[in-house]
mmCIF file of C-alpha atoms in Angstrom:
data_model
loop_
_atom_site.group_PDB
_atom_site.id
_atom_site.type_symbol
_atom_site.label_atom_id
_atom_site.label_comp_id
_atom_site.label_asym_id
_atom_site.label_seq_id
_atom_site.Cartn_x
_atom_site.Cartn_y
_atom_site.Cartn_z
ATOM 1 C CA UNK A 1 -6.361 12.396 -9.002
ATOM 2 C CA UNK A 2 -4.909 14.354 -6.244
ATOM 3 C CA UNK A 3 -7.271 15.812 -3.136
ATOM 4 C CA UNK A 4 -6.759 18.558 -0.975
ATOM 5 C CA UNK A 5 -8.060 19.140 2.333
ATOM 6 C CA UNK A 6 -6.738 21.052 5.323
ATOM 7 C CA UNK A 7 -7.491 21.997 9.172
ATOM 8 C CA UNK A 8 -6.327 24.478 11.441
ATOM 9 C CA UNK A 9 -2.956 23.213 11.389
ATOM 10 C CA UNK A 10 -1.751 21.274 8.270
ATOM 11 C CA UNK A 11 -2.884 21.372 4.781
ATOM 12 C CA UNK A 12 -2.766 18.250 2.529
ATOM 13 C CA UNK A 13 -2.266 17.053 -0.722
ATOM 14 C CA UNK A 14 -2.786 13.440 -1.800
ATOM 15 C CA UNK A 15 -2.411 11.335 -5.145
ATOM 16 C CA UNK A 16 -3.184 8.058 -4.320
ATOM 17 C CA UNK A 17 -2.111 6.402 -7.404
ATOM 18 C CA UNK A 18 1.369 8.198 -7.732
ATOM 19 C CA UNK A 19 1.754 7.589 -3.056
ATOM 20 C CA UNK A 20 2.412 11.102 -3.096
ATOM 21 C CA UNK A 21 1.312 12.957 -0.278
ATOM 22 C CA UNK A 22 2.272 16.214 0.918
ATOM 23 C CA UNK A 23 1.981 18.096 4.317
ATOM 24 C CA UNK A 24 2.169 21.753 4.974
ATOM 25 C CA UNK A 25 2.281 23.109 8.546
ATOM 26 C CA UNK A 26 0.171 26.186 8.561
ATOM 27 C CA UNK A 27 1.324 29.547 9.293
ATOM 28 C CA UNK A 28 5.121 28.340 8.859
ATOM 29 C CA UNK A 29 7.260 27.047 5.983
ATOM 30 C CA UNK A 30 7.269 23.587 7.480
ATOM 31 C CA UNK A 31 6.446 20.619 5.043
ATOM 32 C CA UNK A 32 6.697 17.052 5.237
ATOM 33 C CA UNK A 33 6.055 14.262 2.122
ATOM 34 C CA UNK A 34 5.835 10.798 1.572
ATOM 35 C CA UNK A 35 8.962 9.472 0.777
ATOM 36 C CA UNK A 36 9.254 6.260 -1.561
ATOM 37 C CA UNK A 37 5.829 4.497 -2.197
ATOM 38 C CA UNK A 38 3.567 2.140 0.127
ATOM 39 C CA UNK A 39 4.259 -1.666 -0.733
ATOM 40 C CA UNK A 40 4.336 -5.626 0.216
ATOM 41 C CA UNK A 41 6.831 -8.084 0.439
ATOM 42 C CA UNK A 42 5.707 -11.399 0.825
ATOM 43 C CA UNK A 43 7.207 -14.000 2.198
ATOM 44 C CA UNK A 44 9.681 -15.802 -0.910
ATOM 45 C CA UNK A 45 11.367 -11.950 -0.867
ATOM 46 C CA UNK A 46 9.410 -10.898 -4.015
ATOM 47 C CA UNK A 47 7.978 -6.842 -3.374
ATOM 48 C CA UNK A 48 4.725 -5.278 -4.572
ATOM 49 C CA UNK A 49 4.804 -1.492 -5.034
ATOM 50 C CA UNK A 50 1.318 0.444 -4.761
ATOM 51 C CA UNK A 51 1.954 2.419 -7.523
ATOM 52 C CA UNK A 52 2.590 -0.549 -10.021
ATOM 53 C CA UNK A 53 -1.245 -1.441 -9.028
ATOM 54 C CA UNK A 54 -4.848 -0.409 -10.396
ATOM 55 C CA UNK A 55 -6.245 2.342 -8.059
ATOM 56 C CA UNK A 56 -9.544 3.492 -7.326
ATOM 57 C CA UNK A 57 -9.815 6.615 -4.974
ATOM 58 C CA UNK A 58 -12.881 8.474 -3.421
ATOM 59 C CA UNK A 59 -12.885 11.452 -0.833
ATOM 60 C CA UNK A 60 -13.970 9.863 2.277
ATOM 61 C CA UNK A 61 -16.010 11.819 4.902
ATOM 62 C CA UNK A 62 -17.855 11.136 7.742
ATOM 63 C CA UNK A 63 -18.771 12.443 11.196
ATOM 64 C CA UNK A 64 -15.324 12.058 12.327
ATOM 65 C CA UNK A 65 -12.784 12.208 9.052
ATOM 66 C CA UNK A 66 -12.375 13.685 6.305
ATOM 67 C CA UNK A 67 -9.851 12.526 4.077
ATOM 68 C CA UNK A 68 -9.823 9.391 1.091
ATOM 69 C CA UNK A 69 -10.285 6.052 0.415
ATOM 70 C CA UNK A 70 -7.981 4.239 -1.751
ATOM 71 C CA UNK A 71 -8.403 0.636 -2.971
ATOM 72 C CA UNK A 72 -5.312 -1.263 -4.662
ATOM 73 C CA UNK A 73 -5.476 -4.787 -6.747
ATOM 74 C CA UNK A 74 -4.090 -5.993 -9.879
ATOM 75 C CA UNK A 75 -0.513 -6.540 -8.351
ATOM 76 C CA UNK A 76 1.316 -8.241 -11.371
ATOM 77 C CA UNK A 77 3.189 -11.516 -11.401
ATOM 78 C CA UNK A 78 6.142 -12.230 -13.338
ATOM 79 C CA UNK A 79 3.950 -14.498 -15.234
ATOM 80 C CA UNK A 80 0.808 -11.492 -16.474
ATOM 81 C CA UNK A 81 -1.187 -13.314 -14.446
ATOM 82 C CA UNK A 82 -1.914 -11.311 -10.612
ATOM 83 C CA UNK A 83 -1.936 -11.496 -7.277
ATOM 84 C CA UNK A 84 -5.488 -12.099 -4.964
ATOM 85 C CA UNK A 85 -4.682 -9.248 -2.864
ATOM 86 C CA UNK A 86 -6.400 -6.367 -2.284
ATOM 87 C CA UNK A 87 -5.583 -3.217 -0.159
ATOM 88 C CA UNK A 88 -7.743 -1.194 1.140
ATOM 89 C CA UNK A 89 -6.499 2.492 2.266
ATOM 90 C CA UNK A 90 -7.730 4.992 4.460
ATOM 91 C CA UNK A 91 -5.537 8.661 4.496
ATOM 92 C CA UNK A 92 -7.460 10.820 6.745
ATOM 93 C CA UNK A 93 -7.625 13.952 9.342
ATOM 94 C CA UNK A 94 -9.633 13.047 12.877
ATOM 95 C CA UNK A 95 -11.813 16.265 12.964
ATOM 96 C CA UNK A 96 -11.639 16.013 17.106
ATOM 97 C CA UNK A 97 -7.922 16.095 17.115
ATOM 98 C CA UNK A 98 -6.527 17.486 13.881
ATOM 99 C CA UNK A 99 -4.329 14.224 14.083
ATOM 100 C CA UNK A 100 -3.585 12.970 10.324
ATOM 101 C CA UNK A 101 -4.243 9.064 10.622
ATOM 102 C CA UNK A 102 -3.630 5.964 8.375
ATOM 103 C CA UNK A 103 -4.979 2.582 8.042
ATOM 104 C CA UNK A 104 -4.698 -0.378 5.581
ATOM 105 C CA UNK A 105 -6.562 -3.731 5.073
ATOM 106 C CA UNK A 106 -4.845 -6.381 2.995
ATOM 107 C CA UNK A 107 -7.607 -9.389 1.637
ATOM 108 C CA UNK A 108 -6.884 -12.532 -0.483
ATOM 109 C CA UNK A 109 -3.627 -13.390 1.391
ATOM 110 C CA UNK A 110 -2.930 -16.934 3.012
ATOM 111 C CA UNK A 111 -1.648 -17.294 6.011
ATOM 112 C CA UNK A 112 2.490 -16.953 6.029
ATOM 113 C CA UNK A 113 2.149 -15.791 2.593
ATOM 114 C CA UNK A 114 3.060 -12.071 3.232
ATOM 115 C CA UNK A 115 5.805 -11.176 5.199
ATOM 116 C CA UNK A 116 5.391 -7.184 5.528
ATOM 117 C CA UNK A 117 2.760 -4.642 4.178
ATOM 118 C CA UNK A 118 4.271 -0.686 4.406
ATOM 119 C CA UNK A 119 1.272 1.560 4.394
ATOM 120 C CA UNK A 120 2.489 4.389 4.502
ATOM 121 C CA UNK A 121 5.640 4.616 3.847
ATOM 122 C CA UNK A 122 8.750 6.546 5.260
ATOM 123 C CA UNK A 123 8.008 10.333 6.035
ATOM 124 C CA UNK A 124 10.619 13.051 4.057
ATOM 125 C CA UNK A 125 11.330 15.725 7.043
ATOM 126 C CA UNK A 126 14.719 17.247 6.104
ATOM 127 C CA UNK A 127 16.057 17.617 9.419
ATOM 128 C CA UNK A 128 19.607 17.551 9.479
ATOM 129 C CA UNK A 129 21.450 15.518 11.504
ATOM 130 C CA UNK A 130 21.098 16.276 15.339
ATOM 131 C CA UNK A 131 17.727 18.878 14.572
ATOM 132 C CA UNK A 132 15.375 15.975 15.074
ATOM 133 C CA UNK A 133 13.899 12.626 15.857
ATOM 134 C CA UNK A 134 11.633 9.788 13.890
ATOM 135 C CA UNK A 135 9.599 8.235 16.333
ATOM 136 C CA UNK A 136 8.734 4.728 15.033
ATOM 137 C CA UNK A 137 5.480 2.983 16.515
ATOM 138 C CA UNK A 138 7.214 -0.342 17.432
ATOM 139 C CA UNK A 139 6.427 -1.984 20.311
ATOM 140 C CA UNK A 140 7.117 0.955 23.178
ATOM 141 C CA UNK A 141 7.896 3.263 20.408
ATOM 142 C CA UNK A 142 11.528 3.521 18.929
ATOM 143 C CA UNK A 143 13.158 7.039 18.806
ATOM 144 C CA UNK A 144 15.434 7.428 16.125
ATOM 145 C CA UNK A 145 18.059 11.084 16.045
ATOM 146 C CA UNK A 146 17.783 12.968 12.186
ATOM 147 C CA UNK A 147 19.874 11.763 9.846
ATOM 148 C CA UNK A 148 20.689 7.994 10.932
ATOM 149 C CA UNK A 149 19.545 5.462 8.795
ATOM 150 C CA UNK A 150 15.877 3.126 9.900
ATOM 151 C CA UNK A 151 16.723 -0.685 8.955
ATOM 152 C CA UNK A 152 13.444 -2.409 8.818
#
């Protein structure tokens, strides 16, 4: 299912269960997507993708947001059998600020089991080289120029 919602600034489109999300700067032909989908890697190297997982999705509003709630489980094992885990996801715009925000919740892990969860994942600008920055939020912040690769 894909939701819409917008503000003064940005309009947004969202399909949890394909991690597509789309970003369109109002009153200019600015847009930004998701790039890649959300996932884990645990710690033996093996990765989970979000999209290879059972979704359930819900618009989520309150005082504050407005935006959706997405839950992921079911992440398969080599075996059929699944993983414990559970992710809970929150896509959202702060009404006070405008600011589009993100958070994630991972349950049924043990401890040293996961090594890395990537909610959400890289951002598609299409700045060419030397037009722009990433700004990672890494410690101080890391500022990375258009165009140059991000190693995680």
């Amino acid at each position: 299912m894909t939701y819409t919602w917008n503000n003064q600034t940005v309009s947004l489109q969202y399909d949890p269960a394909k991690a597509e999300l789309n970003i369109a700067v109002a009153g200019s032909d600015v847009t930004w997507a998701w790039e890649g989908a959300p996932f884990i890697t645990l710690a033996n190297g093996v990765t989970l993708n979000f999209t290879d997982a059972h979704c359930e999705s819900r618009a989520y509003k309150t005082g504050v947001a407005d935006g959706v709630r997405a839950t992921y489980s079911r992440f398969a094992k080599e075996d059929g059998t699944f993983y414990p885990y559970t992710v809970e996801t929150y896509v959202y715009l702060d009404i006070a600020s405008g600011d589009l925000k993100t958070e994630v919740r991972l349950d049924g892990d043990q401890k040293g089991e996961v090594a890395a969860v990537a909610f959400p994942p890289r951002m598609k600008f299409d700045a060419a080289e030397g037009e722009g920055y990433t700004v990672l939020p890494r410690m101080q912040g890391t500022l990375v120029p258009a165009g140059h690769p991000i190693h995680h």
